Coordinates of N, CA and C in Angstrom, one line a residue:
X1 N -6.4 12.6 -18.4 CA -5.8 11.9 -17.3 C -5.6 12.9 -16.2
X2 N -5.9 12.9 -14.9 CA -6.2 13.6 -13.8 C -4.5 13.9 -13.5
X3 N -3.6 12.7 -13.6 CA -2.5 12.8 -12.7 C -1.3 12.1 -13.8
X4 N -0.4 12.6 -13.7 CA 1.1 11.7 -14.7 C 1.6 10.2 -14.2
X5 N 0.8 10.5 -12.7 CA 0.2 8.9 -12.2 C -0.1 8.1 -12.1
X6 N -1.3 8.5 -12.7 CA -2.7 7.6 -12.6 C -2.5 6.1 -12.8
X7 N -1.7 6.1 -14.3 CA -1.9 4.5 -14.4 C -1.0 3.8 -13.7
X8 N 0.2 4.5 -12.9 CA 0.6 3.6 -12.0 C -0.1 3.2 -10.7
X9 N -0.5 4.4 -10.4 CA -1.7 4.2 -9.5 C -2.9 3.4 -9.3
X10 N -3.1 3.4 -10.6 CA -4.8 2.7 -11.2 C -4.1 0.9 -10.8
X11 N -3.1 0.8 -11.3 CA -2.2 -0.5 -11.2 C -1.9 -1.4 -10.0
X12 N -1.7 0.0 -9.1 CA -1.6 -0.3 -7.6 C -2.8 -0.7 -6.8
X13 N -4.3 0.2 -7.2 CA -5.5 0.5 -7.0 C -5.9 -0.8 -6.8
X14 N -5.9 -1.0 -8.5 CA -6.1 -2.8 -9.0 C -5.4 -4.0 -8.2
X15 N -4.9 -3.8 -8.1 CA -4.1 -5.2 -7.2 C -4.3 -4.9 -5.9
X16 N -4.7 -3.5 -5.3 CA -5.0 -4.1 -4.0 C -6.3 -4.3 -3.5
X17 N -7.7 -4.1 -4.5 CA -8.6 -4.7 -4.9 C -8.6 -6.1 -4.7
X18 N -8.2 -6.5 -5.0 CA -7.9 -8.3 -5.0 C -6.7 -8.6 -4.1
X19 N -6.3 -8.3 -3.2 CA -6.1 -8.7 -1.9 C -7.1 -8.9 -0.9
X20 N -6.4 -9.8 0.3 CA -7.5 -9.7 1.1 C -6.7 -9.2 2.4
X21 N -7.5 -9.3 3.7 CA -7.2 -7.6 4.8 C -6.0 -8.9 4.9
X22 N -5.7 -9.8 5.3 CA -4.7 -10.5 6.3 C -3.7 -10.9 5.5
X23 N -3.5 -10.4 4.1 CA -2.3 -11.1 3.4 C -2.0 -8.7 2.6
X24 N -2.5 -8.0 3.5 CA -1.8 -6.3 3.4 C -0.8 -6.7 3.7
X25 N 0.4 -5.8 2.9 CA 1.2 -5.0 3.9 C 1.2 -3.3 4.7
X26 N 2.3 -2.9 5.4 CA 2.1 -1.7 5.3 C 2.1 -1.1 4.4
X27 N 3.2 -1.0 3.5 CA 3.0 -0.4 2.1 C 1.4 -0.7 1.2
X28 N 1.2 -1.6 1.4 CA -0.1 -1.9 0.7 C -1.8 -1.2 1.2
X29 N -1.4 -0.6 2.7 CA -2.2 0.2 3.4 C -1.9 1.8 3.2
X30 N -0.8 1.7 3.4 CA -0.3 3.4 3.1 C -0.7 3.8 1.9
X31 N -0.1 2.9 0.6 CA -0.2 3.3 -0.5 C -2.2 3.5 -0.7
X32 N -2.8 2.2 -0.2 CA -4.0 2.3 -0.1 C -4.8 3.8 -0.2
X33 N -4.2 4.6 0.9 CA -4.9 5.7 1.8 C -4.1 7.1 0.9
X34 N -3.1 6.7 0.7 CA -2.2 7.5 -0.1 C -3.3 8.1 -1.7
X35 N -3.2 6.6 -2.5 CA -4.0 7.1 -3.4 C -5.9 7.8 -3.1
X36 N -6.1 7.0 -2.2 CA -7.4 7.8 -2.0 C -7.4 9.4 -2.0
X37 N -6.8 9.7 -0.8 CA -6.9 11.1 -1.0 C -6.0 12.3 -1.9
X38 N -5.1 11.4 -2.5 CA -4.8 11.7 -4.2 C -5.9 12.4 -5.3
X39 N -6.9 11.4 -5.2 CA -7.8 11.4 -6.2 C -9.1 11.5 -5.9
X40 N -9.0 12.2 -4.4 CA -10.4 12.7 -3.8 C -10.7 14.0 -4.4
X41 N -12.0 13.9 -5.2 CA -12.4 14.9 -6.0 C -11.8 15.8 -7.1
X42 N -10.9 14.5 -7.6 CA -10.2 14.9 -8.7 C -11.3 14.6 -9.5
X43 N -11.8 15.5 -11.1 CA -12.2 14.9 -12.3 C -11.6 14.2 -13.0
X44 N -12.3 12.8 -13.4 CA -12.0 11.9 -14.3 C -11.2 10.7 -13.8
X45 N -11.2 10.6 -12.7 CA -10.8 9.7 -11.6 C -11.2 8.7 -11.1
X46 N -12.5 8.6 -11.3 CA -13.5 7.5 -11.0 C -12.9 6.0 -10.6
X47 N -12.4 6.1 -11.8 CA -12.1 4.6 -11.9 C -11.0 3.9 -11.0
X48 N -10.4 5.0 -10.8 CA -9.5 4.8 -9.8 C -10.1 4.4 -8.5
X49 N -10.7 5.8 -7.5 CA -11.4 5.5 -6.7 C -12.5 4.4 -6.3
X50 N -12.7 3.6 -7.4 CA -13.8 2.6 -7.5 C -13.0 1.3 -6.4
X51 N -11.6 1.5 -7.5 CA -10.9 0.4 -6.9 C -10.6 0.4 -5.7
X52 N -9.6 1.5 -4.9 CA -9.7 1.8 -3.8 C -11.3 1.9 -3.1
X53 N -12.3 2.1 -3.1 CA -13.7 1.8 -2.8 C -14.2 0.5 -2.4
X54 N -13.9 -0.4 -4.0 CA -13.9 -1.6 -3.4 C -13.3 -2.7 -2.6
X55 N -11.9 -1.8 -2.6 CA -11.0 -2.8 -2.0 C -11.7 -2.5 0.0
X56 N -12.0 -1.6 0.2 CA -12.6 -0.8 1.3 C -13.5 -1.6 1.6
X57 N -14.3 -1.7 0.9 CA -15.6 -3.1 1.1 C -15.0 -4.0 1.3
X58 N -14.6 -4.6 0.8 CA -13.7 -6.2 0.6 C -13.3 -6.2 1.7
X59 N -12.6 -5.4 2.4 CA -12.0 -5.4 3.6 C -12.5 -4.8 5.1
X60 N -14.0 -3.9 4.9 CA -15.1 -4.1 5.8 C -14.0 -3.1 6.5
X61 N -13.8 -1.9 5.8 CA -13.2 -1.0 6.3 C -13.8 0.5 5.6
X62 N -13.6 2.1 6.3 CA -14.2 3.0 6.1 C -12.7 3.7 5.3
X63 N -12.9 4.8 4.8 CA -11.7 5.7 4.5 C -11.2 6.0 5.8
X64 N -12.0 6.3 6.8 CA -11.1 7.0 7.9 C -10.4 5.7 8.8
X65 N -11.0 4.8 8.8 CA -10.0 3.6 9.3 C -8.7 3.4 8.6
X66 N -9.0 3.3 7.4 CA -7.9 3.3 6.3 C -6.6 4.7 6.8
X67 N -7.7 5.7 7.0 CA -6.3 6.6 7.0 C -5.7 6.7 8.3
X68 N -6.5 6.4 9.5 CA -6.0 6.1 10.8 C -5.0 4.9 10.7
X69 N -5.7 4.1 10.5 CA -4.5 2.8 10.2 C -2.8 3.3 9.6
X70 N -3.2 4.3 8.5 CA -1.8 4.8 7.8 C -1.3 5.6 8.3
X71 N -1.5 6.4 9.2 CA -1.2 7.4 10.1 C -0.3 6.6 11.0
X72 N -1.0 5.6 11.8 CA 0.0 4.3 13.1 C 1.2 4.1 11.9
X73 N 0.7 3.6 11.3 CA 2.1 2.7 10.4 C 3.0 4.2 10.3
X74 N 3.4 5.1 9.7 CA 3.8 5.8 9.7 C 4.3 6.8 10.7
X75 N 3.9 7.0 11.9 CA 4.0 7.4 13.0 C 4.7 6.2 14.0
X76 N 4.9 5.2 13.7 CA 6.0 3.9 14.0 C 7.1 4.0 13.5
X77 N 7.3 4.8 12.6 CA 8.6 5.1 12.3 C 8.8 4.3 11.0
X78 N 7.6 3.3 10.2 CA 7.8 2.5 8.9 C 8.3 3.9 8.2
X79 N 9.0 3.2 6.8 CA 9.1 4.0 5.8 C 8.9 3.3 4.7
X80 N 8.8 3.7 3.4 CA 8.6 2.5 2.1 C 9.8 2.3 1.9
X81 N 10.2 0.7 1.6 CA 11.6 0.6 0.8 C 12.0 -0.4 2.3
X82 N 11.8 0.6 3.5 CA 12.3 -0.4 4.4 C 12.0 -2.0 4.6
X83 N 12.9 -2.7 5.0 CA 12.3 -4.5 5.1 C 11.4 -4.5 6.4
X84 N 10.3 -5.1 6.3 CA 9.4 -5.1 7.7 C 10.1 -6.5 8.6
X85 N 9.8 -6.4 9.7 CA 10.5 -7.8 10.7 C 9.8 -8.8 9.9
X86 N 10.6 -10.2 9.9 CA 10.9 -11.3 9.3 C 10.8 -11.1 7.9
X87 N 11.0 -10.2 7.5 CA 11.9 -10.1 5.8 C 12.9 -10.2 5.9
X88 N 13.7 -10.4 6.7 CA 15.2 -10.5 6.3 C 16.3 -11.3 5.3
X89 N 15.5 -12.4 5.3 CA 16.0 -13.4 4.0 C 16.3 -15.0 4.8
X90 N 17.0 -15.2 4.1 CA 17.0 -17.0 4.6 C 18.1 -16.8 5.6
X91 N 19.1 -16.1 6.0 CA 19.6 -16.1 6.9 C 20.9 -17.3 6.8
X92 N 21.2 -17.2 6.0 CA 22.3 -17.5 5.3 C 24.0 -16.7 5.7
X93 N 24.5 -17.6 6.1 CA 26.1 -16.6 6.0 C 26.5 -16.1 4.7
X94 N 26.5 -14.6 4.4 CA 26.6 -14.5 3.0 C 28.2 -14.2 3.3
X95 N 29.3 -13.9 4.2 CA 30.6 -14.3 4.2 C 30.8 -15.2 4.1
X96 N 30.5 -16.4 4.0 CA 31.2 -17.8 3.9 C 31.8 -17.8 2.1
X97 N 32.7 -18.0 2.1 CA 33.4 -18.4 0.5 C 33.4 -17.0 0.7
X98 N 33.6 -15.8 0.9 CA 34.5 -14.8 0.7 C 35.9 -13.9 1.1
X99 N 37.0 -15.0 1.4 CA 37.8 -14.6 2.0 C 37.9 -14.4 3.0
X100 N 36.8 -14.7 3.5 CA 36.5 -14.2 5.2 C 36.6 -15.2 6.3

C-alpha cells in the first residue's frame, strides 16, 4: 500500500468518479486535485489514479484545469469543513422554546 491513506482515498477517488461536473463541490474538486498529486508517481497506485483519471474524462477536464480550478477555490478563502453559501439549513428559529 503506497500511503496509510490510500483506502480512504481510493473511497473518495471512487465516488468522485461517478459524479457528474455540475452536481461537484469544492471539497469534491480540492479533494479531486489533492489526491492526484498525492499519488503522482507513487508505486502501486494505479488504481487510484485511474479513478481520479476517469473522473477527469467524465468531466472533459485536464489535471491542470483540475489543479487551477483548486487553486481559485482555495485562494477565495474556502476551507474544508466550512458551510458553502446556501448550506445553511432550513432557517428555522432554533431560539424559539428555549427560554428565550
Amino acid at each position: 500500500m503506497p500511503s496509510p491513506l490510500y483506502e480512504t482515498d481510493k473511497e473518495i477517488a471512487d465516488r468522485l468518479a461517478s459524479k457528474d461536473l455540475e452536481n461537484l463541490t469544492n471539497d469534491d474538486i480540492t479533494n479531486a486535485s489533492r489526491i492526484l498529486i498525492r499519488y503522482s508517481g507513487v508505486p502501486n497506485s494505479e488504481g487510484i489514479r485511474d479513478s481520479i483519471v476517469m473522473a477527469l474524462h467524465k468531466w472533459d477536464k485536464t489535471p491542470d484545469q483540475l489543479n487551477e480550478k483548486s487553486k481559485s477555490i482555495w485562494q477565495s478563502g474556502w476551507r474544508p469543513g466550512r458551510l458553502e453559501e446556501g448550506e445553511i439549513g432550513s432557517g428555522a428559529d432554533v431560539t424559539a422554546g428555549c427560554g428565550q
